[in-house]
Amino acid sequence: MSSNKENRINKQVEQYVSKLKIPKQIDLEMRHLVKCMISHDAFGNRNYKWSLNDFELGGRLGRGKFGRVYIAREKKTGFVVALKTLFKKEIVKGRVERQTLREIEIQSHLKHPNILQMLAWFHDSHRIYLVLEYAGKGELYKHLKSSEGGRFNEYLSAKYVYQVADALHYCHQNNVIHRDIKPENLLLTITGDVKLADFGWSVHAPSLNRETMCGTLDYLPPEMVGGQSYKHYVDHWCLGILCYEFLVGNPPFESKEQEETYKKIKKGYVYYPEYISAGAKDLISKVWLTHPLRGWLVYPSTNPNPKFTFFKCEFYFRNMSVYNRKSEKPDIMLRVEIERKIYKKHSKSI
Ligand SMILES: Nc1ncnc2c1ncn2[C@@H]1O[C@H](COP(=O)(O)OP(=O)(O)OP(=O)(O)O)[C@@H](O)[C@H]1O
């Protein structure tokens, strides 16, 4: 490498590193990694053609419907990633071509600390390869099932719900609705932080109301069950279900028969076990409160002076509902307002 190029790279490394808060113990390693990254031909080059030759493949992390996921290392930088391979034949057979393209398109554009980042993607004649951020502790669902009583304590639930809410807030600001929030679609990093994954059902919907029924039975919101159109509020509904499942161990409307689940969702009856604290009930009901069809489902706020383990979430949701109200009025309110205006105008002209 010429000394000019070397100097330029060293300068870039300093600039890059100065923005990060790197613990002293790993300072040298991080500088080395950043230097390798900056020297890589793909750095700042969107047209770089990634291929399987760029990666060393390790063990299998898991298996999905259409392919497998491996731990892998990018050869030049040593950067560890998860490489998801999808078989083209299987995708065509399962008629999910559009869904797969959408997943790639949406996930590769989202950048948020609690969203699993798609770093790159490429394909060969048989397979599509997704280069994903590695989430060292795997599926959150497994942790839920193996924890005491099959549920999380309030502290952990609050932390996870807050992180998912933050990721969803970012998605909604970017007009993306996830539509399949559940513990199986959340991964955990080595530091125990949530990464929202699996954007297979997600949609980029700048203004349209949506009608496709999708997601997972126990998490379906009432407007989907009723075949009505819906908006990003469906993710809020699922967040309420998620919070309940974290605390109780299973979703609130779960039943043996599908029809029974539908009925329960439509009725909106929720049973809270005794060990659920008033603060937690309050929070779950507030999540539902931001869901326009479910104002009446609100559990009465029993806690006049709440001591919040859920404080962060609570604060977050307060902001979230303000955001909703500012940016978008629920349809019914809008209609009432329009009708009032029409009536006023009409009565003047009489
Ligand atoms: N980025 C990742 N980091 C660590 N493990 C992962 C990562 N992505 C996937 N895995 C593991 O691989 C498994 C399979 O993941 P994949 O996304 O292919 O399938 P899935 O979402 O479980 O199923 P489906 O095919 O229905 O989407 C996951 O359950 C998880 O354990």
Short mmCIF file of C-alpha atoms and ligand atoms in Angstrom, two decimals:
data_model
loop_
_atom_site.label_atom_id
_atom_site.label_comp_id
_atom_site.label_asym_id
_atom_site.label_seq_id
_atom_site.Cartn_x
_atom_site.Cartn_y
_atom_site.Cartn_z
CA MET A 1 0.00 0.00 0.00
CA SER A 2 1.41 3.44 -0.90
CA SER A 3 2.21 5.68 2.07
CA ASN A 4 -0.35 8.25 0.81
CA LYS A 5 -3.11 5.67 0.83
CA GLU A 6 -1.93 4.38 4.21
CA ASN A 7 -2.07 7.91 5.68
CA ARG A 8 -5.52 8.53 4.26
CA ILE A 9 -6.81 5.28 5.72
CA ASN A 10 -5.25 5.98 9.13
CA LYS A 11 -6.94 9.38 9.17
CA GLN A 12 -10.29 7.78 8.32
CA VAL A 13 -9.79 5.21 11.07
CA GLU A 14 -9.19 8.00 13.62
CA GLN A 15 -12.32 9.85 12.47
CA TYR A 16 -14.39 6.67 12.63
CA VAL A 17 -13.08 5.52 16.00
CA SER A 18 -13.51 8.94 17.61
CA LYS A 19 -17.28 8.61 17.09
CA LEU A 20 -17.44 5.27 18.93
CA LYS A 21 -17.23 4.71 22.64
CA ILE A 22 -14.77 1.84 22.68
CA PRO A 23 -13.84 0.18 25.99
CA LYS A 24 -10.06 0.29 26.56
CA GLN A 25 -9.66 -3.51 26.62
CA ILE A 26 -10.76 -3.86 23.00
CA ASP A 27 -9.39 -0.59 21.63
CA LEU A 28 -6.61 -2.22 19.57
CA GLU A 29 -8.85 -4.95 18.16
CA MET A 30 -11.51 -2.40 17.19
CA ARG A 31 -8.97 -0.17 15.44
CA HIS A 32 -7.73 -3.16 13.50
CA LEU A 33 -11.29 -4.12 12.51
CA VAL A 34 -12.16 -0.56 11.47
CA LYS A 35 -8.95 -0.37 9.43
CA CYS A 36 -9.80 -3.64 7.66
CA MET A 37 -13.33 -2.35 6.99
CA ILE A 38 -12.14 0.95 5.57
CA SER A 39 -9.53 -0.75 3.38
CA HIS A 40 -12.15 -3.18 2.02
CA ASP A 41 -13.11 -2.70 -1.65
CA ALA A 42 -16.78 -2.74 -0.58
CA PHE A 43 -16.37 0.25 1.79
CA GLY A 44 -18.54 3.08 0.45
CA ASN A 45 -19.01 1.16 -2.79
CA ARG A 46 -22.64 0.21 -3.33
CA ASN A 47 -21.80 -1.62 -6.54
CA TYR A 48 -19.43 -4.10 -4.89
CA LYS A 49 -20.42 -7.60 -5.98
CA TRP A 50 -20.47 -9.79 -2.89
CA SER A 51 -20.17 -13.55 -3.37
CA LEU A 52 -19.83 -16.69 -1.30
CA ASN A 53 -16.03 -16.40 -1.79
CA ASP A 54 -16.03 -13.40 0.56
CA PHE A 55 -17.09 -15.60 3.49
CA GLU A 56 -15.78 -18.50 5.55
CA LEU A 57 -18.75 -20.60 6.60
CA GLY A 58 -19.04 -21.97 10.15
CA GLY A 59 -21.68 -24.11 11.86
CA ARG A 60 -25.42 -24.03 11.23
CA LEU A 61 -27.36 -21.61 13.46
CA GLY A 62 -30.80 -22.75 12.44
CA ARG A 63 -33.18 -23.83 9.78
CA GLY A 64 -36.10 -21.93 8.25
CA LYS A 65 -38.85 -22.92 5.79
CA PHE A 66 -36.85 -21.99 2.72
CA GLY A 67 -33.23 -22.45 3.71
CA ARG A 68 -30.57 -22.50 6.39
CA VAL A 69 -28.70 -19.98 8.49
CA TYR A 70 -24.94 -20.30 9.12
CA ILE A 71 -22.51 -18.37 11.21
CA ALA A 72 -19.90 -16.93 8.84
CA ARG A 73 -16.85 -14.69 8.81
CA GLU A 74 -16.09 -12.08 6.18
CA LYS A 75 -12.61 -13.09 5.04
CA LYS A 76 -10.83 -9.71 4.81
CA THR A 77 -12.17 -8.12 8.00
CA GLY A 78 -12.94 -11.16 10.14
CA PHE A 79 -16.37 -9.60 10.81
CA VAL A 80 -18.80 -12.24 12.09
CA VAL A 81 -22.24 -12.39 10.44
CA ALA A 82 -25.19 -14.75 10.04
CA LEU A 83 -25.52 -15.94 6.46
CA LYS A 84 -29.07 -16.92 5.55
CA THR A 85 -29.36 -19.06 2.43
CA LEU A 86 -32.67 -19.37 0.62
CA PHE A 87 -33.27 -21.93 -2.13
CA LYS A 88 -34.77 -20.26 -5.20
CA LYS A 89 -36.67 -23.44 -6.13
CA GLU A 90 -38.32 -23.56 -2.71
CA ILE A 91 -39.26 -19.88 -2.90
CA VAL A 92 -40.94 -20.40 -6.29
CA LYS A 93 -42.63 -23.58 -5.05
CA GLY A 94 -43.94 -21.77 -1.98
CA ARG A 95 -45.04 -18.82 -4.19
CA VAL A 96 -43.27 -16.32 -1.94
CA GLU A 97 -41.16 -14.55 -4.58
CA ARG A 98 -42.77 -11.15 -3.95
CA GLN A 99 -42.65 -11.62 -0.19
CA THR A 100 -38.93 -12.46 -0.34
CA LEU A 101 -38.10 -9.43 -2.48
CA ARG A 102 -40.10 -7.23 -0.15
CA GLU A 103 -38.26 -8.63 2.87
CA ILE A 104 -34.90 -7.85 1.24
CA GLU A 105 -35.95 -4.42 0.04
CA ILE A 106 -37.40 -3.35 3.41
CA GLN A 107 -34.88 -4.92 5.80
CA SER A 108 -31.85 -3.66 3.88
CA HIS A 109 -33.11 -0.08 4.18
CA LEU A 110 -33.91 -0.05 7.91
CA LYS A 111 -31.15 0.99 10.31
CA HIS A 112 -32.00 0.93 14.00
CA PRO A 113 -30.19 -0.58 17.02
CA ASN A 114 -33.11 -2.95 17.67
CA ILE A 115 -33.69 -4.07 14.09
CA LEU A 116 -31.62 -6.93 12.69
CA GLN A 117 -29.61 -5.28 9.96
CA MET A 118 -29.29 -6.80 6.54
CA LEU A 119 -25.73 -5.87 5.64
CA ALA A 120 -25.75 -7.17 2.06
CA TRP A 121 -27.34 -9.75 -0.20
CA PHE A 122 -26.37 -11.64 -3.36
CA HIS A 123 -27.45 -14.68 -5.32
CA ASP A 124 -26.20 -17.48 -7.56
CA SER A 125 -28.12 -19.82 -9.84
CA HIS A 126 -29.67 -21.84 -6.99
CA ARG A 127 -29.67 -19.69 -3.91
CA ILE A 128 -30.21 -16.21 -2.46
CA TYR A 129 -27.82 -15.25 0.35
CA LEU A 130 -28.71 -12.69 3.01
CA VAL A 131 -25.80 -11.29 5.04
CA LEU A 132 -27.31 -10.51 8.43
CA GLU A 133 -26.08 -9.04 11.67
CA TYR A 134 -25.27 -11.91 14.04
CA ALA A 135 -27.50 -12.24 17.11
CA GLY A 136 -25.41 -14.39 19.46
CA LYS A 137 -28.15 -15.49 21.89
CA GLY A 138 -30.57 -16.63 19.16
CA GLU A 139 -34.35 -16.69 19.36
CA LEU A 140 -36.01 -14.85 22.23
CA TYR A 141 -38.76 -17.47 22.15
CA LYS A 142 -36.36 -20.16 23.35
CA HIS A 143 -35.30 -17.98 26.28
CA LEU A 144 -38.95 -17.37 27.17
CA LYS A 145 -39.75 -21.09 27.13
CA SER A 146 -36.69 -22.03 29.20
CA SER A 147 -37.09 -19.33 31.83
CA GLU A 148 -38.69 -20.08 35.20
CA GLY A 149 -42.43 -20.63 34.78
CA GLY A 150 -42.05 -20.06 31.03
CA ARG A 151 -42.27 -16.31 31.54
CA PHE A 152 -40.04 -13.28 32.06
CA ASN A 153 -39.98 -11.06 35.12
CA GLU A 154 -41.21 -7.50 34.85
CA TYR A 155 -37.76 -6.03 34.48
CA LEU A 156 -36.86 -8.16 31.47
CA SER A 157 -40.33 -7.84 29.92
CA ALA A 158 -40.19 -4.06 30.23
CA LYS A 159 -36.74 -3.93 28.67
CA TYR A 160 -37.72 -6.12 25.70
CA VAL A 161 -41.07 -4.39 25.13
CA TYR A 162 -39.37 -1.00 25.21
CA GLN A 163 -36.80 -2.08 22.63
CA VAL A 164 -39.45 -3.60 20.32
CA ALA A 165 -41.59 -0.45 20.71
CA ASP A 166 -38.63 1.71 19.77
CA ALA A 167 -37.93 -0.43 16.68
CA LEU A 168 -41.62 -0.29 15.67
CA HIS A 169 -41.79 3.45 16.18
CA TYR A 170 -38.87 3.77 13.75
CA CYS A 171 -40.56 1.40 11.25
CA HIS A 172 -43.79 3.40 11.38
CA GLN A 173 -41.94 6.69 10.92
CA ASN A 174 -40.57 5.12 7.75
CA ASN A 175 -44.02 3.90 6.68
CA VAL A 176 -43.21 0.26 7.29
CA ILE A 177 -45.73 -2.01 9.07
CA HIS A 178 -44.13 -5.23 10.38
CA ARG A 179 -47.37 -7.27 10.68
CA ASP A 180 -45.83 -10.31 12.37
CA ILE A 181 -44.61 -9.31 15.82
CA LYS A 182 -44.17 -12.36 18.10
CA PRO A 183 -41.39 -13.82 20.28
CA GLU A 184 -40.29 -16.18 17.46
CA ASN A 185 -39.40 -13.17 15.31
CA LEU A 186 -37.20 -11.52 17.91
CA LEU A 187 -33.53 -12.38 18.30
CA LEU A 188 -31.20 -11.59 21.19
CA THR A 189 -27.66 -10.25 20.88
CA ILE A 190 -24.79 -11.43 23.00
CA THR A 191 -25.37 -8.36 25.23
CA GLY A 192 -29.04 -9.33 25.72
CA ASP A 193 -30.60 -6.70 23.47
CA VAL A 194 -33.55 -7.37 21.17
CA LYS A 195 -33.25 -7.40 17.38
CA LEU A 196 -36.52 -7.34 15.46
CA ALA A 197 -36.20 -9.80 12.55
CA ASP A 198 -38.25 -11.57 9.91
CA PHE A 199 -39.72 -8.85 7.72
CA GLY A 200 -41.38 -11.49 5.50
CA TRP A 201 -44.87 -10.11 6.20
CA SER A 202 -43.88 -6.48 6.41
CA VAL A 203 -45.14 -3.85 4.00
CA HIS A 204 -44.08 -0.37 2.95
CA ALA A 205 -47.36 1.53 2.98
CA PRO A 206 -46.98 5.32 2.74
CA SER A 207 -50.71 6.08 2.81
CA LEU A 208 -52.88 3.15 1.82
CA ASN A 209 -55.08 1.17 4.13
CA ARG A 210 -54.12 -2.50 3.98
CA GLU A 211 -56.40 -5.51 3.65
CA THR A 212 -54.25 -8.67 3.50
CA MET A 213 -54.87 -11.01 6.41
CA CYS A 214 -51.46 -12.08 7.67
CA GLY A 215 -49.41 -12.73 10.77
CA THR A 216 -49.90 -15.39 13.41
CA LEU A 217 -53.31 -16.51 14.69
CA ASP A 218 -52.93 -15.61 18.39
CA TYR A 219 -51.58 -12.19 17.48
CA LEU A 220 -54.23 -11.22 14.89
CA PRO A 221 -55.89 -7.88 15.63
CA PRO A 222 -59.70 -7.60 15.50
CA GLU A 223 -59.80 -5.64 12.24
CA MET A 224 -57.94 -8.45 10.44
CA VAL A 225 -60.22 -11.09 11.99
CA GLY A 226 -63.20 -9.02 10.89
CA GLY A 227 -61.79 -8.66 7.35
CA GLN A 228 -61.60 -4.86 7.60
CA SER A 229 -58.82 -2.65 6.30
CA TYR A 230 -56.10 -1.66 8.77
CA LYS A 231 -53.09 0.54 9.35
CA HIS A 232 -49.88 0.49 11.36
CA TYR A 233 -51.97 0.21 14.55
CA VAL A 234 -51.95 -3.55 14.01
CA ASP A 235 -48.36 -3.56 15.30
CA HIS A 236 -49.49 -1.79 18.50
CA TRP A 237 -52.05 -4.51 19.08
CA CYS A 238 -49.35 -7.18 18.70
CA LEU A 239 -47.10 -5.28 21.10
CA GLY A 240 -49.83 -5.57 23.76
CA ILE A 241 -50.10 -9.32 23.07
CA LEU A 242 -46.30 -9.64 23.20
CA CYS A 243 -46.10 -7.84 26.54
CA TYR A 244 -48.78 -10.17 27.93
CA GLU A 245 -47.00 -13.28 26.58
CA PHE A 246 -43.70 -12.18 28.14
CA LEU A 247 -45.34 -11.77 31.54
CA VAL A 248 -47.75 -14.72 31.50
CA GLY A 249 -46.03 -17.24 29.20
CA ASN A 250 -48.74 -17.54 26.59
CA PRO A 251 -50.77 -15.09 24.48
CA PRO A 252 -54.10 -13.86 25.96
CA PHE A 253 -56.48 -15.24 23.31
CA GLU A 254 -54.84 -18.66 22.83
CA SER A 255 -57.35 -21.54 22.50
CA LYS A 256 -57.45 -25.10 21.18
CA GLU A 257 -59.72 -24.21 18.26
CA GLN A 258 -59.07 -21.45 15.73
CA GLU A 259 -62.71 -20.29 15.83
CA GLU A 260 -62.51 -19.95 19.59
CA THR A 261 -59.43 -17.70 19.26
CA TYR A 262 -61.25 -15.51 16.70
CA LYS A 263 -64.20 -15.19 19.07
CA LYS A 264 -61.98 -14.19 21.98
CA ILE A 265 -60.15 -11.59 19.88
CA LYS A 266 -63.44 -10.06 18.75
CA LYS A 267 -64.81 -9.99 22.29
CA GLY A 268 -61.53 -8.68 23.60
CA TYR A 269 -61.82 -10.31 26.98
CA VAL A 270 -58.45 -10.56 28.70
CA TYR A 271 -57.78 -12.56 31.83
CA TYR A 272 -54.93 -11.20 33.96
CA PRO A 273 -53.44 -13.69 36.45
CA GLU A 274 -53.07 -12.38 39.98
CA TYR A 275 -49.31 -12.03 39.82
CA ILE A 276 -49.56 -9.39 37.07
CA SER A 277 -48.89 -6.08 38.78
CA ALA A 278 -51.14 -3.07 38.44
CA GLY A 279 -48.35 -1.26 36.61
CA ALA A 280 -48.09 -4.03 34.03
CA LYS A 281 -51.87 -4.18 33.48
CA ASP A 282 -51.85 -0.45 33.10
CA LEU A 283 -49.14 -0.63 30.48
CA ILE A 284 -50.79 -3.41 28.44
CA SER A 285 -54.06 -1.50 28.42
CA LYS A 286 -52.23 1.63 27.28
CA VAL A 287 -50.71 -0.19 24.35
CA TRP A 288 -54.21 -1.24 23.39
CA LEU A 289 -55.41 2.26 23.98
CA THR A 290 -53.25 3.46 21.09
CA HIS A 291 -55.12 0.90 18.99
CA PRO A 292 -58.18 2.87 17.76
CA LEU A 293 -60.69 0.00 17.66
CA ARG A 294 -60.02 -1.02 21.19
CA GLY A 295 -60.64 2.03 23.31
CA TRP A 296 -63.27 0.03 25.20
CA LEU A 297 -60.90 -2.78 26.02
CA VAL A 298 -58.94 -0.54 28.34
CA TYR A 299 -58.45 -2.05 31.73
CA PRO A 300 -59.25 0.63 34.30
CA SER A 301 -56.07 2.23 35.50
CA THR A 302 -55.99 0.90 39.05
CA ASN A 303 -52.73 2.48 40.03
CA PRO A 304 -53.03 6.16 40.90
CA ASN A 305 -49.45 6.45 42.05
CA PRO A 306 -47.56 3.88 40.04
CA LYS A 307 -44.09 2.78 40.96
CA PHE A 308 -42.86 1.85 37.54
CA THR A 309 -40.67 -1.04 36.75
CA PHE A 310 -42.31 -0.18 33.47
CA PHE A 311 -41.36 3.44 33.70
CA LYS A 312 -39.37 3.58 30.49
CA CYS A 313 -42.14 1.87 28.53
CA GLU A 314 -44.75 4.03 30.14
CA PHE A 315 -42.89 7.15 29.14
CA TYR A 316 -42.38 5.80 25.68
CA PHE A 317 -46.02 5.02 25.09
CA ARG A 318 -47.07 8.42 26.26
CA ASN A 319 -44.93 9.85 23.49
CA MET A 320 -46.10 7.27 21.03
CA SER A 321 -49.77 8.10 21.47
CA VAL A 322 -49.00 11.80 21.12
CA TYR A 323 -47.21 10.95 17.91
CA ASN A 324 -50.25 9.04 16.66
CA ARG A 325 -52.65 11.76 17.51
CA LYS A 326 -50.53 14.41 15.88
CA SER A 327 -49.79 12.61 12.69
CA GLU A 328 -52.95 10.70 12.06
CA LYS A 329 -56.39 10.90 13.57
CA PRO A 330 -58.31 7.66 13.84
CA ASP A 331 -60.76 7.48 10.92
CA ILE A 332 -63.88 7.82 12.98
CA MET A 333 -62.73 11.10 14.54
CA LEU A 334 -61.86 12.48 11.16
CA ARG A 335 -65.29 11.54 9.83
CA VAL A 336 -67.06 13.21 12.73
CA GLU A 337 -65.06 16.36 12.13
CA ILE A 338 -65.78 16.42 8.41
CA GLU A 339 -69.46 15.80 9.00
CA ARG A 340 -69.55 18.65 11.51
CA LYS A 341 -68.00 21.01 8.97
CA ILE A 342 -70.39 19.95 6.23
CA TYR A 343 -73.30 20.42 8.60
CA LYS A 344 -72.14 23.93 9.58
CA LYS A 345 -71.71 24.97 5.98
CA HIS A 346 -75.05 23.51 5.06
CA SER A 347 -76.90 25.14 7.95
CA LYS A 348 -75.45 28.55 7.00
CA SER A 349 -76.68 28.30 3.47
CA ILE A 350 -80.21 27.45 4.56
N1 LIG B 1 -29.04 -13.19 12.53
C1 LIG B 1 -29.09 -14.32 13.21
N2 LIG B 1 -28.25 -14.53 14.25
C2 LIG B 1 -28.30 -15.69 14.95
N3 LIG B 1 -29.15 -16.70 14.68
C3 LIG B 1 -30.00 -16.56 13.66
C4 LIG B 1 -30.01 -15.37 12.87
N4 LIG B 1 -30.96 -15.50 11.93
C5 LIG B 1 -31.53 -16.71 12.12
N5 LIG B 1 -30.96 -17.35 13.16
C6 LIG B 1 -31.31 -18.71 13.65
O1 LIG B 1 -31.70 -19.51 12.56
C7 LIG B 1 -33.04 -19.97 12.72
C8 LIG B 1 -33.76 -19.97 11.38
O2 LIG B 1 -33.92 -18.64 10.95
P1 LIG B 1 -34.78 -18.23 9.68
O3 LIG B 1 -34.88 -16.76 9.66
O4 LIG B 1 -34.28 -18.90 8.46
O5 LIG B 1 -36.09 -18.99 9.86
P2 LIG B 1 -37.38 -18.72 10.68
O6 LIG B 1 -37.65 -17.26 10.76
O7 LIG B 1 -37.28 -19.45 11.97
O8 LIG B 1 -38.40 -19.44 9.78
P3 LIG B 1 -39.12 -18.98 8.49
O9 LIG B 1 -38.50 -19.77 7.41
O10 LIG B 1 -40.50 -19.35 8.81
O11 LIG B 1 -38.95 -17.51 8.30
C9 LIG B 1 -33.66 -19.02 13.73
O12 LIG B 1 -34.65 -19.67 14.45
C10 LIG B 1 -32.46 -18.64 14.61
O13 LIG B 1 -32.30 -19.60 15.63
#
